[in-house]
């Protein structure tokens, strides 16, 4: 029986930092220095966070995390795969996110998508996420995807990965 | 510690049969006879099912199941409550459903909402649902909410309830 794998969207499949930086560049003429982002929450690093994510196109235009489509397609064969996104805080993101998945990951069926507020009620064997808040309440195996906000922290009980190549090497 | 209660939307909080019948009346001048609906799947009872649910307003205009707001507000205090809707099959329903919840059940926070394709990965202690397909894969206690499509079937391991008054009597 295949293991159940739960994969996060923002900061794992979707390169939201690249998208925040594009918004910064458009608003202020330049992105934030990379070093400035380290160890800061997204809404701390980008004070206009809420304005950006509610601009109507933030999620549908988000760049794909490099290497993720090919690896996720393989994982989709090897695991019982679900995309799990804590999307409810931003109501306008729901349709954008579903459309975005269809464009970049067309092999993901609607049966495999879960949008929630908290991931506390979602069960599975393995979870890939960039937020400790999701991994800490997960009872299965946690894989921490490196992003600027978590970069300075110890991965704790989770396996840390930096790229989708790392994920392929670890899970496939 | 409070028990976790998972509550379905369509056919439990939202009176989708009333909405289907309103669509029928508008399309054909009269609703389907009540007796005709018994024991039929919704898409069997209403051949224009997909046209209706994709009309852009089906979910946001759906009538509230009688008595549900007051009882759900009490349940929200007594239980760790989540609204769980298998909504992914109809992408246009997501935003409508979230808005609808905000209008009729304003005490439900975004943290308590889960939209999914299948409910297989959602865990909890008690689930209220009108579909055996959701209750059969749930490991907690199942409560079957009577709707025309399930009316002729034995409730099996689930407790059958007919109204929100029944739910209040059983859970509060």
Short mmCIF file of C-alpha atoms in Angstrom, two decimals:
data_model
loop_
_atom_site.label_atom_id
_atom_site.label_comp_id
_atom_site.label_asym_id
_atom_site.label_seq_id
_atom_site.Cartn_x
_atom_site.Cartn_y
_atom_site.Cartn_z
CA UNK A 1 0.00 0.00 0.00
CA UNK A 2 1.34 3.41 -0.97
CA UNK A 3 2.30 5.90 1.72
CA UNK A 4 0.21 9.06 1.87
CA UNK A 5 2.23 12.17 1.03
CA UNK A 6 0.94 15.67 1.81
CA UNK A 7 2.58 18.49 -0.15
CA UNK A 8 2.23 22.19 0.72
CA UNK A 9 1.79 24.87 -1.97
CA UNK A 10 3.15 28.29 -0.89
CA UNK A 11 6.89 28.09 -0.27
CA UNK A 12 7.11 24.50 -1.53
CA UNK A 13 5.40 24.22 -4.94
CA UNK A 14 4.86 27.95 -5.45
CA UNK A 15 7.85 30.26 -5.13
CA UNK A 16 6.03 32.92 -3.13
CA UNK A 17 9.25 34.72 -2.16
CA UNK A 18 9.99 35.32 -5.83
CA UNK A 19 6.45 36.64 -6.14
CA UNK A 20 6.79 38.91 -3.07
CA UNK A 21 10.06 40.23 -4.47
CA UNK A 22 8.42 40.94 -7.83
CA UNK A 23 5.73 42.92 -5.98
CA UNK A 24 8.43 44.82 -4.04
CA UNK A 25 10.32 45.61 -7.24
CA UNK A 26 7.15 46.89 -8.86
CA UNK A 27 6.19 48.99 -5.81
CA UNK A 28 9.60 50.29 -4.74
CA UNK A 29 11.81 49.82 -7.79
CA UNK A 30 13.91 47.05 -6.23
CA UNK A 31 13.45 43.81 -4.32
CA UNK A 32 14.48 43.44 -0.67
CA UNK A 33 18.13 42.33 -0.17
CA UNK A 34 18.18 38.51 0.17
CA UNK A 35 20.09 38.69 3.46
CA UNK A 36 17.38 40.91 4.93
CA UNK A 37 14.78 38.16 4.49
CA UNK A 38 16.57 35.50 6.52
CA UNK A 39 14.81 34.51 9.71
CA UNK A 40 11.90 36.92 9.25
CA UNK A 41 8.28 35.90 8.86
CA UNK A 42 6.91 36.75 5.44
CA UNK A 43 4.66 39.50 6.78
CA UNK A 44 7.61 40.90 8.72
CA UNK A 45 9.95 40.83 5.70
CA UNK A 46 7.25 42.31 3.47
CA UNK A 47 5.13 44.83 5.39
CA UNK A 48 2.79 45.08 2.39
CA UNK A 49 2.24 41.29 2.57
CA UNK A 50 -1.56 41.51 2.85
CA UNK A 51 -1.85 44.05 0.03
CA UNK A 52 0.24 41.81 -2.23
CA UNK A 53 -1.58 38.52 -1.52
CA UNK A 54 -4.97 40.20 -1.98
CA UNK A 55 -4.07 41.90 -5.28
CA UNK A 56 -6.12 39.37 -7.25
CA UNK A 57 -3.26 37.79 -9.22
CA UNK A 58 -0.62 37.00 -6.57
CA UNK A 59 -1.30 33.27 -6.44
CA UNK A 60 -2.23 32.66 -10.06
CA UNK A 61 0.96 34.37 -11.30
CA UNK A 62 3.28 32.81 -8.72
CA UNK A 63 6.38 31.17 -10.23
CA UNK A 64 6.72 27.42 -9.88
CA UNK A 65 9.43 26.22 -7.51
CA UNK A 66 12.32 25.05 -9.73
CA UNK A 67 12.24 21.35 -10.50
CA UNK A 68 8.94 20.70 -8.74
CA UNK A 69 6.73 19.62 -11.69
CA UNK A 70 8.89 16.68 -12.81
CA UNK A 71 9.55 15.44 -9.27
CA UNK A 72 5.94 15.82 -8.18
CA UNK A 73 4.79 13.84 -11.20
CA UNK A 74 7.05 10.98 -10.13
CA UNK A 75 5.91 11.28 -6.51
CA UNK A 76 2.32 11.15 -7.79
CA UNK A 77 3.02 7.66 -9.09
CA UNK A 78 4.97 6.45 -6.05
CA UNK A 79 2.75 7.89 -3.30
CA UNK A 80 -0.88 8.50 -2.49
CA UNK A 81 -0.43 12.21 -3.02
CA UNK A 82 -2.44 15.17 -1.70
CA UNK A 83 -1.82 18.89 -2.14
CA UNK A 84 -2.66 20.57 1.16
CA UNK A 85 -2.75 24.36 1.35
CA UNK A 86 -3.74 26.52 4.32
CA UNK A 87 -5.55 28.90 1.99
CA UNK A 88 -8.67 29.93 3.89
CA UNK A 89 -7.14 33.07 5.38
CA UNK A 90 -7.11 34.58 1.90
CA UNK A 91 -10.52 33.84 0.33
CA UNK A 92 -9.55 35.26 -3.06
CA UNK A 93 -6.70 32.75 -3.28
CA UNK A 94 -8.87 29.63 -3.52
CA UNK A 95 -9.86 29.79 -7.17
CA UNK A 96 -6.44 31.16 -8.16
CA UNK A 97 -4.71 28.26 -6.43
CA UNK A 98 -6.90 25.62 -8.00
CA UNK A 99 -6.39 27.14 -11.45
CA UNK A 100 -2.63 27.46 -10.86
CA UNK A 101 -2.40 23.77 -9.95
CA UNK A 102 -4.25 22.83 -13.12
CA UNK A 103 -1.84 24.86 -15.26
CA UNK A 104 1.46 23.74 -13.72
CA UNK A 105 0.59 20.31 -12.31
CA UNK A 106 -2.12 19.02 -14.65
CA UNK A 107 -1.64 15.45 -13.42
CA UNK A 108 -3.11 16.42 -10.02
CA UNK A 109 -6.81 15.50 -9.97
CA UNK A 110 -9.41 17.49 -7.99
CA UNK A 111 -9.71 14.53 -5.64
CA UNK A 112 -6.14 15.23 -4.48
CA UNK A 113 -6.58 18.85 -3.38
CA UNK A 114 -7.29 20.06 0.15
CA UNK A 115 -7.66 23.73 1.10
CA UNK A 116 -7.94 24.38 4.82
CA UNK A 117 -7.46 26.96 7.55
CA UNK A 118 -5.30 24.81 9.80
CA UNK A 119 -3.75 21.46 8.82
CA UNK A 120 -4.49 19.99 12.26
CA UNK A 121 -7.25 17.67 10.97
CA UNK A 122 -5.32 16.42 7.94
CA UNK A 123 -3.72 13.01 8.32
CA UNK A 124 -1.03 11.29 6.28
CA UNK A 125 2.33 9.51 6.45
CA UNK A 126 4.68 12.20 5.16
CA UNK A 127 4.27 15.99 4.98
CA UNK A 128 6.44 18.44 3.02
CA UNK A 129 6.01 21.97 4.35
CA UNK A 130 8.02 25.14 5.00
CA UNK A 131 6.18 26.06 8.23
CA UNK A 132 6.90 24.53 11.61
CA UNK A 133 3.34 25.46 12.63
CA UNK A 134 2.09 22.78 10.19
CA UNK A 135 4.82 20.20 10.80
CA UNK A 136 4.63 20.46 14.61
CA UNK A 137 1.00 19.33 14.73
CA UNK A 138 1.50 16.55 12.15
CA UNK A 139 1.78 13.03 13.54
CA UNK A 140 3.61 11.57 10.52
CA UNK A 141 7.08 12.22 9.17
CA UNK A 142 7.90 15.87 8.54
CA UNK A 143 10.05 17.26 5.73
CA UNK A 144 11.00 20.92 6.15
CA UNK A 145 11.46 22.77 2.86
CA UNK A 146 14.02 25.54 3.29
CA UNK A 147 12.69 29.04 2.86
CA UNK A 148 14.16 32.32 4.16
CA UNK A 149 11.80 32.46 7.16
CA UNK A 150 12.88 29.03 8.47
CA UNK A 151 16.50 29.10 7.32
CA UNK A 152 18.04 30.06 10.67
CA UNK A 153 16.10 27.50 12.71
CA UNK A 154 17.01 23.94 13.64
CA UNK A 155 14.83 21.49 11.70
CA UNK A 156 14.10 19.58 14.91
CA UNK A 157 12.38 16.24 14.30
CA UNK A 158 11.98 17.08 10.61
CA UNK A 159 14.21 16.24 7.67
CA UNK A 160 15.40 19.49 6.08
CA UNK A 161 15.52 19.72 2.27
CA UNK A 162 16.64 22.72 0.24
CA UNK A 163 15.46 21.86 -3.27
CA UNK A 164 13.15 19.56 -5.19
CA UNK A 165 16.26 17.59 -6.17
CA UNK A 166 16.76 16.94 -2.44
CA UNK A 167 13.14 15.78 -2.20
CA UNK A 168 13.57 13.40 -5.14
CA UNK A 169 16.75 11.97 -3.61
CA UNK A 170 15.03 11.43 -0.27
CA UNK A 171 11.60 10.16 -1.30
CA UNK A 172 12.09 8.41 -4.64
CA UNK B 1 -10.72 18.16 25.86
CA UNK B 2 -13.47 18.88 23.36
CA UNK B 3 -14.38 16.28 20.77
CA UNK B 4 -13.69 17.20 17.16
CA UNK B 5 -16.88 17.50 15.12
CA UNK B 6 -16.81 17.60 11.30
CA UNK B 7 -19.92 19.06 9.64
CA UNK B 8 -20.72 18.74 5.94
CA UNK B 9 -22.18 21.63 3.92
CA UNK B 10 -24.30 20.43 0.97
CA UNK B 11 -27.29 18.43 2.17
CA UNK B 12 -26.55 19.20 5.83
CA UNK B 13 -26.04 22.96 6.32
CA UNK B 14 -27.12 23.98 2.82
CA UNK B 15 -30.49 22.79 1.56
CA UNK B 16 -29.26 21.89 -1.91
CA UNK B 17 -32.42 19.94 -2.79
CA UNK B 18 -34.46 23.11 -2.29
CA UNK B 19 -31.98 24.85 -4.57
CA UNK B 20 -32.13 22.09 -7.22
CA UNK B 21 -35.93 22.28 -7.10
CA UNK B 22 -35.82 26.05 -7.54
CA UNK B 23 -33.64 25.53 -10.62
CA UNK B 24 -36.07 22.92 -11.93
CA UNK B 25 -39.02 25.23 -11.38
CA UNK B 26 -37.27 28.03 -13.20
CA UNK B 27 -36.24 25.77 -16.08
CA UNK B 28 -39.35 23.61 -16.48
CA UNK B 29 -42.06 25.57 -14.67
CA UNK B 30 -42.38 23.07 -11.82
CA UNK B 31 -40.16 21.19 -9.38
CA UNK B 32 -39.78 17.40 -9.52
CA UNK B 33 -42.36 15.48 -7.46
CA UNK B 34 -40.89 14.77 -4.01
CA UNK B 35 -41.57 11.05 -4.30
CA UNK B 36 -39.57 10.91 -7.53
CA UNK B 37 -36.41 12.04 -5.71
CA UNK B 38 -36.35 9.25 -3.14
CA UNK B 39 -33.41 6.89 -3.46
CA UNK B 40 -31.93 8.61 -6.50
CA UNK B 41 -28.52 10.25 -6.60
CA UNK B 42 -28.74 14.00 -7.07
CA UNK B 43 -27.36 13.86 -10.60
CA UNK B 44 -29.85 11.09 -11.41
CA UNK B 45 -32.81 12.99 -9.93
CA UNK B 46 -31.72 16.20 -11.67
CA UNK B 47 -30.21 15.45 -15.10
CA UNK B 48 -29.22 19.13 -15.39
CA UNK B 49 -27.28 18.83 -12.10
CA UNK B 50 -23.97 20.00 -13.55
CA UNK B 51 -25.53 22.94 -15.37
CA UNK B 52 -27.25 24.03 -12.16
CA UNK B 53 -24.21 23.77 -9.83
CA UNK B 54 -22.03 25.61 -12.34
CA UNK B 55 -24.49 28.47 -12.90
CA UNK B 56 -22.38 30.82 -10.78
CA UNK B 57 -24.92 31.42 -7.99
CA UNK B 58 -26.09 27.93 -7.01
CA UNK B 59 -24.05 27.70 -3.81
CA UNK B 60 -24.17 31.33 -2.73
CA UNK B 61 -27.96 31.45 -3.05
CA UNK B 62 -28.60 28.05 -1.44
CA UNK B 63 -31.16 28.13 1.37
CA UNK B 64 -29.94 27.32 4.86
CA UNK B 65 -31.13 24.01 6.31
CA UNK B 66 -33.91 24.86 8.76
CA UNK B 67 -32.69 25.25 12.35
CA UNK B 68 -29.01 24.80 11.53
CA UNK B 69 -27.62 28.26 12.47
CA UNK B 70 -28.75 28.21 16.11
CA UNK B 71 -27.75 24.58 16.69
CA UNK B 72 -24.40 24.96 14.95
CA UNK B 73 -23.62 28.00 17.09
CA UNK B 74 -24.18 25.89 20.20
CA UNK B 75 -22.15 23.02 18.77
CA UNK B 76 -19.37 25.51 18.03
CA UNK B 77 -19.08 26.13 21.75
CA UNK B 78 -19.37 22.50 22.82
CA UNK B 79 -17.10 20.92 20.19
CA UNK B 80 -13.90 21.59 18.30
CA UNK B 81 -15.85 22.25 15.11
CA UNK B 82 -14.80 22.05 11.47
CA UNK B 83 -16.86 22.58 8.33
CA UNK B 84 -15.72 20.00 5.78
CA UNK B 85 -16.99 20.21 2.22
CA UNK B 86 -16.01 18.03 -0.73
CA UNK B 87 -16.05 21.09 -2.99
CA UNK B 88 -13.11 20.61 -5.35
CA UNK B 89 -15.14 18.95 -8.10
CA UNK B 90 -16.84 22.31 -8.70
CA UNK B 91 -14.11 24.97 -8.74
CA UNK B 92 -16.55 27.86 -9.00
CA UNK B 93 -18.15 26.74 -5.74
CA UNK B 94 -15.16 27.49 -3.48
CA UNK B 95 -15.51 31.25 -3.14
CA UNK B 96 -19.31 31.01 -3.11
CA UNK B 97 -19.19 28.49 -0.28
CA UNK B 98 -16.80 30.52 1.83
CA UNK B 99 -18.91 33.65 1.34
CA UNK B 100 -22.11 31.73 2.12
CA UNK B 101 -20.65 30.45 5.38
CA UNK B 102 -19.68 34.00 6.36
CA UNK B 103 -23.22 35.24 5.70
CA UNK B 104 -25.21 32.50 7.44
CA UNK B 105 -22.72 31.20 10.02
CA UNK B 106 -20.60 34.26 10.89
CA UNK B 107 -19.28 32.60 14.06
CA UNK B 108 -17.30 30.11 11.94
CA UNK B 109 -13.71 31.36 11.60
CA UNK B 110 -11.58 30.68 8.52
CA UNK B 111 -9.47 28.37 10.64
CA UNK B 112 -12.46 26.02 10.87
CA UNK B 113 -13.10 25.51 7.14
CA UNK B 114 -11.80 22.63 5.02
CA UNK B 115 -12.55 22.23 1.30
CA UNK B 116 -11.37 18.97 -0.20
CA UNK B 117 -11.89 16.50 -3.03
CA UNK B 118 -12.27 13.42 -0.87
CA UNK B 119 -12.68 13.42 2.93
CA UNK B 120 -10.39 10.41 3.29
CA UNK B 121 -7.52 12.41 4.85
CA UNK B 122 -9.71 14.35 7.28
CA UNK B 123 -9.70 13.09 10.83
CA UNK B 124 -12.05 13.80 13.74
CA UNK B 125 -14.26 12.21 16.40
CA UNK B 126 -17.73 12.78 14.93
CA UNK B 127 -18.83 13.46 11.34
CA UNK B 128 -22.27 14.68 10.20
CA UNK B 129 -22.78 13.95 6.51
CA UNK B 130 -25.51 12.90 4.09
CA UNK B 131 -23.24 10.70 1.95
CA UNK B 132 -22.20 7.15 2.82
CA UNK B 133 -19.12 7.64 0.64
CA UNK B 134 -17.82 10.10 3.25
CA UNK B 135 -19.04 8.27 6.35
CA UNK B 136 -17.78 4.85 5.20
CA UNK B 137 -14.14 6.00 5.09
CA UNK B 138 -14.36 7.93 8.38
CA UNK B 139 -12.84 6.22 11.41
CA UNK B 140 -14.85 8.19 14.00
CA UNK B 141 -18.57 8.20 14.79
CA UNK B 142 -20.83 8.82 11.81
CA UNK B 143 -24.11 10.71 11.83
CA UNK B 144 -26.18 10.33 8.66
CA UNK B 145 -28.32 13.36 7.83
CA UNK B 146 -31.44 12.24 5.98
CA UNK B 147 -31.69 13.48 2.41
CA UNK B 148 -33.81 12.04 -0.43
CA UNK B 149 -30.84 10.18 -1.96
CA UNK B 150 -30.11 8.24 1.27
CA UNK B 151 -33.64 7.93 2.58
CA UNK B 152 -34.27 4.36 1.43
CA UNK B 153 -30.98 2.96 2.74
CA UNK B 154 -30.15 1.42 6.08
CA UNK B 155 -27.96 3.80 8.10
CA UNK B 156 -25.59 0.95 8.93
CA UNK B 157 -23.06 1.84 11.62
CA UNK B 158 -24.18 5.47 11.53
CA UNK B 159 -26.77 7.26 13.65
CA UNK B 160 -29.51 8.60 11.38
CA UNK B 161 -30.91 12.08 12.04
CA UNK B 162 -33.65 13.83 10.09
CA UNK B 163 -33.41 17.42 11.28
CA UNK B 164 -31.14 19.85 13.12
CA UNK B 165 -33.44 19.40 16.11
CA UNK B 166 -32.43 15.72 16.06
CA UNK B 167 -28.76 16.74 15.93
CA UNK B 168 -29.18 19.05 18.91
CA UNK B 169 -30.92 16.33 20.91
CA UNK B 170 -28.18 13.83 20.12
CA UNK B 171 -25.02 15.97 20.43
CA UNK B 172 -25.86 18.71 22.94
#
